[in-house]
Short mmCIF file of N, CA and C in Angstrom, two decimals:
data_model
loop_
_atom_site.label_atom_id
_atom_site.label_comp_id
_atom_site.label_asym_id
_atom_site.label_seq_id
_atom_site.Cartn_x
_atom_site.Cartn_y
_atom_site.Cartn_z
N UNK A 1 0.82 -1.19 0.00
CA UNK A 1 0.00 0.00 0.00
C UNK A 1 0.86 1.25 0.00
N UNK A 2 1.63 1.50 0.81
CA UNK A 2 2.83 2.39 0.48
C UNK A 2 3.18 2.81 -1.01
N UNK A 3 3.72 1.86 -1.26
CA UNK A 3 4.67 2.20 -2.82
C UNK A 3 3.29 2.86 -3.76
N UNK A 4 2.12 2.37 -3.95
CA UNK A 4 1.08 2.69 -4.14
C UNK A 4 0.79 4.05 -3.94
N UNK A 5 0.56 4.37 -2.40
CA UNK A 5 0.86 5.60 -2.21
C UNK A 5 1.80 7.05 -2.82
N UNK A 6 2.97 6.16 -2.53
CA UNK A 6 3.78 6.83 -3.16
C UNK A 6 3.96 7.25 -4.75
N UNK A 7 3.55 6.11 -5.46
CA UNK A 7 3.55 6.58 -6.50
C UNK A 7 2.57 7.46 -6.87
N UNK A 8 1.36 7.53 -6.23
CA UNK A 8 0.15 8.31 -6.76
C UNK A 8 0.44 10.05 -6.52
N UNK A 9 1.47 10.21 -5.28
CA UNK A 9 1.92 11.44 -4.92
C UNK A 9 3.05 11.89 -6.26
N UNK A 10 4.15 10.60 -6.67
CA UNK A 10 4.62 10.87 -7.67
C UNK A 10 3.73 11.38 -8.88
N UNK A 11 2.55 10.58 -9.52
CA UNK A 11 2.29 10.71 -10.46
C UNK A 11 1.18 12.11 -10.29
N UNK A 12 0.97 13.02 -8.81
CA UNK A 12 0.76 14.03 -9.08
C UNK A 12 1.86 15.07 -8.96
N UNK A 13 2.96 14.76 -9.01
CA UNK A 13 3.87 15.99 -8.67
C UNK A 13 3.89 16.20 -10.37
N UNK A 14 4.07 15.35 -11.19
CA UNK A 14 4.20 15.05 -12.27
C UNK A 14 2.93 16.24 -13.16
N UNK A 15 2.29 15.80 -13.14
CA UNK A 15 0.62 16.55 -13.48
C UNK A 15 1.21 18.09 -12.96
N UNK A 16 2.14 18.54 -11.88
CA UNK A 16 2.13 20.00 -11.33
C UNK A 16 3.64 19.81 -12.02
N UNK A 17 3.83 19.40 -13.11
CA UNK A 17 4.81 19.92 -13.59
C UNK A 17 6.55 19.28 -13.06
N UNK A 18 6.42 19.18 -12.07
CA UNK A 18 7.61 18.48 -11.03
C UNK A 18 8.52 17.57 -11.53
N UNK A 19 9.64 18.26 -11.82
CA UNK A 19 10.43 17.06 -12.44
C UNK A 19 11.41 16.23 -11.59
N UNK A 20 11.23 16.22 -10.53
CA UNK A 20 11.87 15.34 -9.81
C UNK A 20 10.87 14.13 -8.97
N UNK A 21 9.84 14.74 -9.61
CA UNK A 21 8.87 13.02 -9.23
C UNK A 21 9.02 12.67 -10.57
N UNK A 22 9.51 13.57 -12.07
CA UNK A 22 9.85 11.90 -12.88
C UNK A 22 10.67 11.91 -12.62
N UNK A 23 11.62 12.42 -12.66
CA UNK A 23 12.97 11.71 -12.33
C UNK A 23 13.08 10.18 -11.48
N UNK A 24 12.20 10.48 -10.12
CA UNK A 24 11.83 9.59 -8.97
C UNK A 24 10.75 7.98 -9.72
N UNK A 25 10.03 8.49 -10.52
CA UNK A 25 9.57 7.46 -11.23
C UNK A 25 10.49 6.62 -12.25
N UNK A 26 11.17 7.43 -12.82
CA UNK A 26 12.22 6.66 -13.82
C UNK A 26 13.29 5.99 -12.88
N UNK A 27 14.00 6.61 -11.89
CA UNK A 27 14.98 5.71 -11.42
C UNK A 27 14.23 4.71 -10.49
N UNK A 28 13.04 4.64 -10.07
CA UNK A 28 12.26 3.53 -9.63
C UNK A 28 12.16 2.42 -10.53
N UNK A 29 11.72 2.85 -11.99
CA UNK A 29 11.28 1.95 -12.95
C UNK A 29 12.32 1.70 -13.96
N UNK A 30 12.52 2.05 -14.23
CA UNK A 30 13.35 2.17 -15.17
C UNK A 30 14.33 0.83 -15.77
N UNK A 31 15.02 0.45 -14.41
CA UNK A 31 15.98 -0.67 -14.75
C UNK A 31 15.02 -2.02 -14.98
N UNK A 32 14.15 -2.15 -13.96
CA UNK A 32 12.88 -2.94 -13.98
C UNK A 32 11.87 -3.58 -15.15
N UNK A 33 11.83 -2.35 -15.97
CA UNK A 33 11.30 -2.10 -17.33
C UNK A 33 12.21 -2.90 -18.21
N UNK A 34 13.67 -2.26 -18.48
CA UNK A 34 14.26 -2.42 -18.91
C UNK A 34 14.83 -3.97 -18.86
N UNK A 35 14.84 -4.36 -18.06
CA UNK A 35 15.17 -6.07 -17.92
C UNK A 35 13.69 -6.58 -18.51
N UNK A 36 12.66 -6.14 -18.25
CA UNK A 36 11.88 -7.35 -18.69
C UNK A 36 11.28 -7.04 -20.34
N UNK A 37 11.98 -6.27 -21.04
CA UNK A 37 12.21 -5.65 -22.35
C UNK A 37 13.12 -6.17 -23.13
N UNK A 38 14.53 -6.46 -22.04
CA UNK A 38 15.23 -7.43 -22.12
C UNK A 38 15.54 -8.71 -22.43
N UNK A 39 14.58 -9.48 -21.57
CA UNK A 39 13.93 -10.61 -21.51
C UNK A 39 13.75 -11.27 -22.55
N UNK A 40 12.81 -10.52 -23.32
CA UNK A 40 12.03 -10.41 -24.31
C UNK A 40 12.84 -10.21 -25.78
N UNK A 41 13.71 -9.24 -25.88
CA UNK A 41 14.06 -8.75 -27.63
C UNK A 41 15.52 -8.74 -27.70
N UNK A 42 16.23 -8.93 -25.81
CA UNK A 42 17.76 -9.40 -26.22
C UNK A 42 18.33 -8.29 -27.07
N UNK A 43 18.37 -7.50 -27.20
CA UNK A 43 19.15 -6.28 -27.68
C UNK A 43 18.81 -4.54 -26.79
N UNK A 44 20.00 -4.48 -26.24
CA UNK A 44 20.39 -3.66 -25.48
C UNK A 44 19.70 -2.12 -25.98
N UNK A 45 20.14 -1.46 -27.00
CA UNK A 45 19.58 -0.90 -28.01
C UNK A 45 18.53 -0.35 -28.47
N UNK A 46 17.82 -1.21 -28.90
CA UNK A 46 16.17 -1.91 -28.86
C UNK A 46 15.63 -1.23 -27.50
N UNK A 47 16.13 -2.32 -26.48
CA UNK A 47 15.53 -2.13 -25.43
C UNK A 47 15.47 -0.78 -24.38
N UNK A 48 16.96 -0.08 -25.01
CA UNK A 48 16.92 1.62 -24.13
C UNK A 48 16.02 2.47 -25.01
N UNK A 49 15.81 2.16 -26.17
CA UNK A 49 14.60 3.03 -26.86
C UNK A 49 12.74 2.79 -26.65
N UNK A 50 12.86 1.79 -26.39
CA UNK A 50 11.71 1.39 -25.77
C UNK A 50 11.42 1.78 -24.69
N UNK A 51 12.01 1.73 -23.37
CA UNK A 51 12.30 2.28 -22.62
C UNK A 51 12.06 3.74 -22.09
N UNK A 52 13.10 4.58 -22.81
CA UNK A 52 12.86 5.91 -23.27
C UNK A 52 11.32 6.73 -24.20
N UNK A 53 11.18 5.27 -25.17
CA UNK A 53 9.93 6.13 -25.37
C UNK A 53 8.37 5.93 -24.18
N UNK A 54 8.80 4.77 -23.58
CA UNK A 54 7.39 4.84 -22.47
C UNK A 54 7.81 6.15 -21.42
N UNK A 55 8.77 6.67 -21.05
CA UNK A 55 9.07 7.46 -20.39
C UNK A 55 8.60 8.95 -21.25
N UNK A 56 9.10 9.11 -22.56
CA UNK A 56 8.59 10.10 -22.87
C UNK A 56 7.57 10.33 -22.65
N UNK A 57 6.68 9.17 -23.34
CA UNK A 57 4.62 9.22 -23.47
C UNK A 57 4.27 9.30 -21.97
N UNK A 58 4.77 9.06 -20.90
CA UNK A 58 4.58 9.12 -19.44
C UNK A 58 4.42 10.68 -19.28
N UNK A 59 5.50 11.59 -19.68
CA UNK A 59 5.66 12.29 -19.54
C UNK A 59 4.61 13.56 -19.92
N UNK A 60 4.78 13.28 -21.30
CA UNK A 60 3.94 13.91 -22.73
C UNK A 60 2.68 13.92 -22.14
N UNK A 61 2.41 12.65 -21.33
CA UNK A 61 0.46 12.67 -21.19
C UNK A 61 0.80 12.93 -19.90
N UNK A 62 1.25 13.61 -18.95
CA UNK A 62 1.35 13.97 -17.21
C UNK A 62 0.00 14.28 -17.23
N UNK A 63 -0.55 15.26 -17.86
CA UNK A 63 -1.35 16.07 -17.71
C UNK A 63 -2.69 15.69 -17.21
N UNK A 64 -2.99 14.70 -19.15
CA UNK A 64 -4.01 14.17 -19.25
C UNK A 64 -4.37 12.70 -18.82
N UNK A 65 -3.59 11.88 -18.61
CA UNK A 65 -3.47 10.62 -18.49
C UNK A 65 -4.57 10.12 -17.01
N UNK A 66 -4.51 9.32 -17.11
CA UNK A 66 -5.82 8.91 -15.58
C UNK A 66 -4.91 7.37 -15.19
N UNK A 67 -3.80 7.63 -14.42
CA UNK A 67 -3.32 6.35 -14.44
C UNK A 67 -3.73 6.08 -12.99
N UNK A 68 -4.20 4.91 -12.83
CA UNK A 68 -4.75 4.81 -11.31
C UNK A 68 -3.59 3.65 -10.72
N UNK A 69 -2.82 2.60 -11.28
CA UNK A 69 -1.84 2.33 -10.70
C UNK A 69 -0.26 2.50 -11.65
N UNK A 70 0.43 3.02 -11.19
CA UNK A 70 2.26 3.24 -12.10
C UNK A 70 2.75 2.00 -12.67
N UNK A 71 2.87 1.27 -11.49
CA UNK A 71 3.52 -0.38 -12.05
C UNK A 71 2.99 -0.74 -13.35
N UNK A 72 1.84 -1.31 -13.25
CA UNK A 72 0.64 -2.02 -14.52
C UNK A 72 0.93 -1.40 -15.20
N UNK A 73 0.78 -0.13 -14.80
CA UNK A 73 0.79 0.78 -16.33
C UNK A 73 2.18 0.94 -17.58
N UNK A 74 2.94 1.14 -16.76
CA UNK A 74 4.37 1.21 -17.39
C UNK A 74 4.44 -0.56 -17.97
N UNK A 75 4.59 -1.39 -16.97
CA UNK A 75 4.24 -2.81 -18.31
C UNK A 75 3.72 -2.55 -19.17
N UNK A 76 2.65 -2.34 -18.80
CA UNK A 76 1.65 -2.27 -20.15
C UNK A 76 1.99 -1.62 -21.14
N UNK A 77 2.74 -0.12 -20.82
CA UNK A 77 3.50 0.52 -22.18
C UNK A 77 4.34 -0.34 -22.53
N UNK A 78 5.50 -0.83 -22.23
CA UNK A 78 6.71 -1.84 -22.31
C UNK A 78 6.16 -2.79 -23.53
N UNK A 79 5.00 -3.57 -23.40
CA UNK A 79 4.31 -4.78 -23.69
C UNK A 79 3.69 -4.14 -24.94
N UNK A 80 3.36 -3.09 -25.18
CA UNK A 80 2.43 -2.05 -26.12
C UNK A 80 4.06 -1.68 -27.13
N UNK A 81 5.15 -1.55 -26.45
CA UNK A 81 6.17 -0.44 -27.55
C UNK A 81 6.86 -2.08 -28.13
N UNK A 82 7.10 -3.42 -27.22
CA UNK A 82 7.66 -4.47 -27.72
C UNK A 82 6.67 -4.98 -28.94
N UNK A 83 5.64 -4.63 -28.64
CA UNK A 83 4.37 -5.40 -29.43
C UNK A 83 4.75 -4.56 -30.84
N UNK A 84 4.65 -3.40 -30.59
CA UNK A 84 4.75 -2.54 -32.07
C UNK A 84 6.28 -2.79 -32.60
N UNK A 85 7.16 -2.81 -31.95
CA UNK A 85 8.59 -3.00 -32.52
C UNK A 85 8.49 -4.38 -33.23
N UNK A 86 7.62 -5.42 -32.80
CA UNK A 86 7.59 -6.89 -33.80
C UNK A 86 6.72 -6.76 -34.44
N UNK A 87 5.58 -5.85 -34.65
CA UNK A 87 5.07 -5.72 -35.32
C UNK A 87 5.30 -4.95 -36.91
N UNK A 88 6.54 -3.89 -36.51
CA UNK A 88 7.11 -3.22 -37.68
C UNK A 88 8.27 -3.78 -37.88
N UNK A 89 8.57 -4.74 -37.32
CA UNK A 89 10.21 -5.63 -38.18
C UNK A 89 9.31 -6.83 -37.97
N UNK A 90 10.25 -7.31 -39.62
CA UNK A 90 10.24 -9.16 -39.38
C UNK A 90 11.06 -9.61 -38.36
N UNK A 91 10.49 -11.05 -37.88
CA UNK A 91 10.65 -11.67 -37.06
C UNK A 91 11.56 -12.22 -37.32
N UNK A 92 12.67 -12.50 -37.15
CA UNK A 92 14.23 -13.22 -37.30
C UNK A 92 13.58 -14.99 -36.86
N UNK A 93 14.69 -15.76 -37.13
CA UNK A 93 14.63 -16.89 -36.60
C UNK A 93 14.92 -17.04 -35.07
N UNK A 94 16.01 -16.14 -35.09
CA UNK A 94 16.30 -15.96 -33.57
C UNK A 94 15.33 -15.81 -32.53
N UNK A 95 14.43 -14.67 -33.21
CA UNK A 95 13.26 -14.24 -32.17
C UNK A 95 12.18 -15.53 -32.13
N UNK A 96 11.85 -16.14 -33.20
CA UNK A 96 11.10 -17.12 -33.11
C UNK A 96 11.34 -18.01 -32.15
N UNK A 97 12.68 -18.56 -32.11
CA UNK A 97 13.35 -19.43 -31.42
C UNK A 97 13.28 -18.86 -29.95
N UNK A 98 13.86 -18.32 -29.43
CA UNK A 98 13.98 -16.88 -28.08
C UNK A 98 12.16 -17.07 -27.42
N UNK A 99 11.33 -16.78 -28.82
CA UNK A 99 9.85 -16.62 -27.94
C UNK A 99 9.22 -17.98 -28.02
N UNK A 100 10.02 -19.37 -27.94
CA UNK A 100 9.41 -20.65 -27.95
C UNK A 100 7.74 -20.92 -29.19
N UNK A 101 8.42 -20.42 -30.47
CA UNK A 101 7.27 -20.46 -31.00
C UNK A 101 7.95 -21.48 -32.41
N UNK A 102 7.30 -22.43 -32.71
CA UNK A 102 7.78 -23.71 -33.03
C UNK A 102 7.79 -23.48 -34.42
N UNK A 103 6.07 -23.06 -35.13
CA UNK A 103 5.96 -23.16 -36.82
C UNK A 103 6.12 -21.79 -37.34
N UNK A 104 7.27 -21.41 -37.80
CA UNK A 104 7.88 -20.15 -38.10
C UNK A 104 6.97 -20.21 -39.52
N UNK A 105 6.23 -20.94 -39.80
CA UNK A 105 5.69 -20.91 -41.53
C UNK A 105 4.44 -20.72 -41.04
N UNK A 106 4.06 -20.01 -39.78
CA UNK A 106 2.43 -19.52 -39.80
C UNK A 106 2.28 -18.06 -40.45
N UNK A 107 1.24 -17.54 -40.71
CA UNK A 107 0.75 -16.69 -41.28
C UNK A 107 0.55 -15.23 -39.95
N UNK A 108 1.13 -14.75 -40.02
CA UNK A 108 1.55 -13.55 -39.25
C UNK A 108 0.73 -12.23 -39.84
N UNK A 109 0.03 -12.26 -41.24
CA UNK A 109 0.33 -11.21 -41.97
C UNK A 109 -1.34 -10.35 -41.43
N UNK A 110 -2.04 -11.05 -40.60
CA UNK A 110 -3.51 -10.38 -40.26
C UNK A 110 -3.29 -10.15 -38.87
N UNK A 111 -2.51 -9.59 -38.87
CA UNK A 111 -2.01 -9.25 -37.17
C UNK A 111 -3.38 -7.81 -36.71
N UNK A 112 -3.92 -8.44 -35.57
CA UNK A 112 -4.50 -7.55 -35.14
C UNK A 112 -4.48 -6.25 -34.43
N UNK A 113 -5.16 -4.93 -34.19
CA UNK A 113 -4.46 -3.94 -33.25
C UNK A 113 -4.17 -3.99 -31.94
N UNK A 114 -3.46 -3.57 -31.42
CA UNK A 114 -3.25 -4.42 -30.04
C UNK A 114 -4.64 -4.38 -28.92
N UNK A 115 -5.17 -2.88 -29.27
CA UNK A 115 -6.53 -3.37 -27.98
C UNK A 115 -7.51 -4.36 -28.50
N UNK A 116 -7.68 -4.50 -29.73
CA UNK A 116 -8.57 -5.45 -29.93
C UNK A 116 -8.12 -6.88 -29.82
N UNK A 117 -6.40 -6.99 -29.94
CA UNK A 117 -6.28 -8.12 -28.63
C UNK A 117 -6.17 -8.47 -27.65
N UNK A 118 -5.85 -7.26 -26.98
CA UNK A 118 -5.90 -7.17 -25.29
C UNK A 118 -7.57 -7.36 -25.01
N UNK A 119 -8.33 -6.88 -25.80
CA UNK A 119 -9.96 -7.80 -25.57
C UNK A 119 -10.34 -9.16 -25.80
N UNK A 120 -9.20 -9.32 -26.56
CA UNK A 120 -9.48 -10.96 -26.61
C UNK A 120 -8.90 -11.66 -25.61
N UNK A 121 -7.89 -11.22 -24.90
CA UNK A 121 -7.43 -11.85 -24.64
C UNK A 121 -8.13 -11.84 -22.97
N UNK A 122 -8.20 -10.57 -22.79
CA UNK A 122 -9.04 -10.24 -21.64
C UNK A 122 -10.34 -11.16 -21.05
N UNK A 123 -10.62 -11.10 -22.80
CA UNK A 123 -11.94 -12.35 -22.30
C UNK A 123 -11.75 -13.61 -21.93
N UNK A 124 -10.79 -13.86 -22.90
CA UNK A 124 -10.17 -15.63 -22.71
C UNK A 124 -9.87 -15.83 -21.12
N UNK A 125 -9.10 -14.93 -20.99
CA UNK A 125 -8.92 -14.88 -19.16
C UNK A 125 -9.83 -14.72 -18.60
N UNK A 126 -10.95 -14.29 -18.93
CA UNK A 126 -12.13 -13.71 -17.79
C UNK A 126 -13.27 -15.44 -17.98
N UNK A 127 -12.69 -16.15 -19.39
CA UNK A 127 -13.35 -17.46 -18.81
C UNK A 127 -11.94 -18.50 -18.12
N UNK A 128 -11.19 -18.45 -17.72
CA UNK A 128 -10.62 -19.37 -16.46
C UNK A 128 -10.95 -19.65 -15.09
N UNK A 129 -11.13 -20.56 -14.31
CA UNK A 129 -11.46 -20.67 -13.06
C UNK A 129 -11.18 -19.42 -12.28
N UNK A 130 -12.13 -18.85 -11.30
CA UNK A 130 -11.81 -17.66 -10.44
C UNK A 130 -10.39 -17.97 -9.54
N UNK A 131 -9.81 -19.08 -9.14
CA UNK A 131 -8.55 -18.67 -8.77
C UNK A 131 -7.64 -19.02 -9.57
N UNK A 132 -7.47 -19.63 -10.97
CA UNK A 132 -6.64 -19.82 -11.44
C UNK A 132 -6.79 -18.10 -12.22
N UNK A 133 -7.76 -17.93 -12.72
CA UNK A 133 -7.31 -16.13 -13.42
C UNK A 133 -7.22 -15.48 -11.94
N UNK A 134 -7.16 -15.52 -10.85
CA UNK A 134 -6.89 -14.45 -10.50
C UNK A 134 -5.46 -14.54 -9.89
N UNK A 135 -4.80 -15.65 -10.34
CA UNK A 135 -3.71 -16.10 -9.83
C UNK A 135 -2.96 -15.22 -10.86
N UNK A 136 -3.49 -15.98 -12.46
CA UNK A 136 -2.71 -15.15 -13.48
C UNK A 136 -2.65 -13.59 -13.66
N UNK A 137 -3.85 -13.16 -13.16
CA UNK A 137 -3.88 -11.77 -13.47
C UNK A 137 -2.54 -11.46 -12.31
N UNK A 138 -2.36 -11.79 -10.95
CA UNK A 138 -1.41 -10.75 -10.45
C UNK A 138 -0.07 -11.50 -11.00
N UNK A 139 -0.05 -12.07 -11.68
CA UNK A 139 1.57 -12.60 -12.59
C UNK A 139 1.60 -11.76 -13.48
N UNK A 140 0.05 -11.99 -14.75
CA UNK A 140 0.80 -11.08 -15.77
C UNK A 140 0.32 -9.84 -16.11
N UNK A 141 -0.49 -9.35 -14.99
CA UNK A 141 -0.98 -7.73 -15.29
C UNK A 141 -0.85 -7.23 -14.13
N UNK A 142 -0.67 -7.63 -12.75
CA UNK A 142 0.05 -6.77 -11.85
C UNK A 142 1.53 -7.24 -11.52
N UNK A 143 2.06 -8.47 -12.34
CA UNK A 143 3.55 -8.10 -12.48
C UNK A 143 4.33 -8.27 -11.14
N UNK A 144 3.03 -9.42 -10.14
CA UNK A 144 3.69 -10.03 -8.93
C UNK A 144 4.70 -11.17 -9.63
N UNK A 145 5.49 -11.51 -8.63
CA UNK A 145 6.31 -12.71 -8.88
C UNK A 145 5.53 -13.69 -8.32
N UNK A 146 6.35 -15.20 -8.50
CA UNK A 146 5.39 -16.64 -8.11
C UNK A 146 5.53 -16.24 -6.63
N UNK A 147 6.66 -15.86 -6.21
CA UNK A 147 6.74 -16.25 -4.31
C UNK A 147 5.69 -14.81 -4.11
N UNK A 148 5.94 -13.89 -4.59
CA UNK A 148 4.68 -12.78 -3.87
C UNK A 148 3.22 -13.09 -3.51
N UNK A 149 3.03 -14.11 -5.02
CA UNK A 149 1.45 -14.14 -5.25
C UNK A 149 1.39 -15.53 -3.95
N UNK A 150 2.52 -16.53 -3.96
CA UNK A 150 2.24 -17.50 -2.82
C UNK A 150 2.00 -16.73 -1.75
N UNK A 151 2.74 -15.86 -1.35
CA UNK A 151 2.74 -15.51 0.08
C UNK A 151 0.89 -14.41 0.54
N UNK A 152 0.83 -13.82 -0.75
CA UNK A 152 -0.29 -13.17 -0.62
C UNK A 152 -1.55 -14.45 -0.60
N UNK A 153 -1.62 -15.16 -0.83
CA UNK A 153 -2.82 -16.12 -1.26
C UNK A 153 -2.28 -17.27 -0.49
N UNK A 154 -1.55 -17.39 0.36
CA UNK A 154 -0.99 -18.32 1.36
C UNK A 154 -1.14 -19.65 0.96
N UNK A 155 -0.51 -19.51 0.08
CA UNK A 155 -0.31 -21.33 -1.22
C UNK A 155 1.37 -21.47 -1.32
N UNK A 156 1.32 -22.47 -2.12
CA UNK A 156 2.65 -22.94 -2.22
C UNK A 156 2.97 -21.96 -3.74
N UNK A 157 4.09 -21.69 -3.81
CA UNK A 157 4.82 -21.53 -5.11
C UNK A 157 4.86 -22.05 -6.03
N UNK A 158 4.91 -23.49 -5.84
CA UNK A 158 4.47 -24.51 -6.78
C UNK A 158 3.08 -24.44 -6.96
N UNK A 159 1.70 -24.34 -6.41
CA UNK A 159 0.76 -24.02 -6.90
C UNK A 159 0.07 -22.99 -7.57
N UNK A 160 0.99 -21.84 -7.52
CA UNK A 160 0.69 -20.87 -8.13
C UNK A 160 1.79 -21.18 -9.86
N UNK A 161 2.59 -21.79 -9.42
CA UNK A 161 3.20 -22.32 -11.01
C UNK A 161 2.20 -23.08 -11.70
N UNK A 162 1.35 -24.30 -11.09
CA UNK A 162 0.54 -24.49 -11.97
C UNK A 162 -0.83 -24.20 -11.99
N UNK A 163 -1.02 -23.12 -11.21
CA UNK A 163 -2.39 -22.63 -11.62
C UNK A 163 -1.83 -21.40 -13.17
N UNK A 164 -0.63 -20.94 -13.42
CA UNK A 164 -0.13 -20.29 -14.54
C UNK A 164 -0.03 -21.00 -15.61
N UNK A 165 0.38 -22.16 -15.37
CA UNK A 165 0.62 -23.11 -15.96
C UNK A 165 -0.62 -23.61 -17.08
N UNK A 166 -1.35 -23.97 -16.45
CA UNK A 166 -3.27 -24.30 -16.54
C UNK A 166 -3.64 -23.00 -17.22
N UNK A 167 -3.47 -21.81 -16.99
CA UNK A 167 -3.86 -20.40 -17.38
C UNK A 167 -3.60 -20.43 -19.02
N UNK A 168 -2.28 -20.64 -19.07
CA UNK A 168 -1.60 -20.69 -20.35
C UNK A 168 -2.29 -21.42 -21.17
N UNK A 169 -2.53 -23.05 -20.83
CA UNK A 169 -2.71 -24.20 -21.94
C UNK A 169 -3.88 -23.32 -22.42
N UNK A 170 -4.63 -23.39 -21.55
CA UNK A 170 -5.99 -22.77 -21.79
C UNK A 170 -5.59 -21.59 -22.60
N UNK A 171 -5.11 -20.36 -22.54
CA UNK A 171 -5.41 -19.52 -23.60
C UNK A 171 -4.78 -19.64 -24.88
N UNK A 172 -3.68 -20.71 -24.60
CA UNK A 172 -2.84 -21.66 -26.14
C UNK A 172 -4.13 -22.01 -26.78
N UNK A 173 -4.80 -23.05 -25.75
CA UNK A 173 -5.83 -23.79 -26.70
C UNK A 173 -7.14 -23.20 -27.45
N UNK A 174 -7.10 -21.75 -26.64
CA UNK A 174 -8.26 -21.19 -27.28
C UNK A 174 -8.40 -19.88 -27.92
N UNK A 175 -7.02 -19.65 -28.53
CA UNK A 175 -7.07 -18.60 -29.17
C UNK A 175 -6.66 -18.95 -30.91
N UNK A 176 -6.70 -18.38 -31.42
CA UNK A 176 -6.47 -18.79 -32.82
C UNK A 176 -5.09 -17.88 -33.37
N UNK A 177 -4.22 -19.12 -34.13
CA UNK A 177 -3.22 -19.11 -34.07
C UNK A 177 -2.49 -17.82 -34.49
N UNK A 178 -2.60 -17.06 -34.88
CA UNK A 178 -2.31 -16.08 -35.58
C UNK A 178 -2.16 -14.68 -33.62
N UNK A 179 -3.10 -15.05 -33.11
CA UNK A 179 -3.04 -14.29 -31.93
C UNK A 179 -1.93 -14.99 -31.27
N UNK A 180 -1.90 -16.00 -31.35
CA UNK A 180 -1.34 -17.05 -30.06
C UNK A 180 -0.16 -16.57 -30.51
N UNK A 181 0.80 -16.05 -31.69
CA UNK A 181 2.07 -15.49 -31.72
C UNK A 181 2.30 -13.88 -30.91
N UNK A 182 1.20 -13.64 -31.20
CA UNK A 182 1.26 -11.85 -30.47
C UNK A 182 1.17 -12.47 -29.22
N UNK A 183 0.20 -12.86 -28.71
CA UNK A 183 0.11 -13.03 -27.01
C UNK A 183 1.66 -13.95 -26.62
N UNK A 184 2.36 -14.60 -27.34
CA UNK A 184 2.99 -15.17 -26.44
C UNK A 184 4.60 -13.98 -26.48
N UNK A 185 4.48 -13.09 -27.89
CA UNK A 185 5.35 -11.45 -27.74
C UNK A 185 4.80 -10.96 -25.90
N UNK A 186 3.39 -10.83 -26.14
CA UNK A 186 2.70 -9.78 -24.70
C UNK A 186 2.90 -10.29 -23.47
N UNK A 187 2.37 -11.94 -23.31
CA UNK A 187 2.13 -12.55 -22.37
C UNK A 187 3.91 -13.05 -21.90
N UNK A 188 4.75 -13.19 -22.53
CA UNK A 188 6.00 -13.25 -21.99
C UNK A 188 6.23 -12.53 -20.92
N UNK A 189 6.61 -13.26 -19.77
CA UNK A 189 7.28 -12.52 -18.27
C UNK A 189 8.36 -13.23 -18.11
#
């Protein structure tokens, strides 16, 4: 609840102009971002421009923006600027290989916009068992780790691996293939 706090005081110093609550937001986030950008596209490069541009648009929208939590949100840019960077380059073999995606000869070319897959995908999750999605949601949209979400939901670590686990098959099995390459770009942690 704190950090929460805190950030909401950040993200109004921000709105009054204050540049040392971004500053305070970027060296909070920043490296954080940056590793799990990392993770993901393996080029250093890549990944400080990505980076840099969620920080700009952070910035750019102080004003107007309605962000009710910092964390989520900044993923969510991260996940939004990686999504568009594979979306405007071809996909190397490397990356194929890197994002565990097996038939490099699928059809990529009806790629959808990203909110109208974040609705799909939203839904797909909103049909999983109530504790297996709500297990997944604080993995992959509030961006807890396995031991956080154990300790909050007083389970084992291992059960929260395979209630993620179960989360996954399920939205493998029920999305159509052409998504199932973008979501597994998004859904990567």
């Amino acid at each position: 609840m704190k950090m929460i706090t805190e950030d909401i005081k950040l993200l109004e110093g921000m709105k009054e102009d204050d540049n040392s609550s971004f500053k305070a937001v970027y060296e909070k986030y920043s490296k954080v971002l940056f590793i799990y950008a990392h993770n993901i596209i393996k080029d250093k490069v890549i990944c400080e421009d990505i980076i840099q541009e969620v920080f700009i648009s952070l910035w750019a929208k102080r004003k107007t923006s309605n962000i009710s939590s910092l964390k989520p949100y900044l993923f969510q840019a991260v996940k939004f600027q990686i999504f568009n960077h594979f979306r405007n380059n071809k996909f190397s073999t490397e990356d194929l290989t890197r994002l565990n995606i097996i038939d490099v000869s699928m059809n990529v070319s009806q790629k959808l916009e990203y909110s109208e897959l974040d609705q799909i995908i939203r839904d797909q999750v909103a049909k999983l068992p109530k504790r297996c999605r709500h297990i997944f949601v604080l993995s992959r949209y509030d961006h807890k780790s396995n031991k956080e979400i154990a300790e909050e939901l007083e389970i084992s670590v291992q059960a929260v691996k395979n209630q993620i686990s179960k989360a996954l098959a399920f939205l493998r099995n029920n999305l159509q293939l052409e998504e199932a390459v973008i979501i597994s770009l998004i859904l990567l942690h």
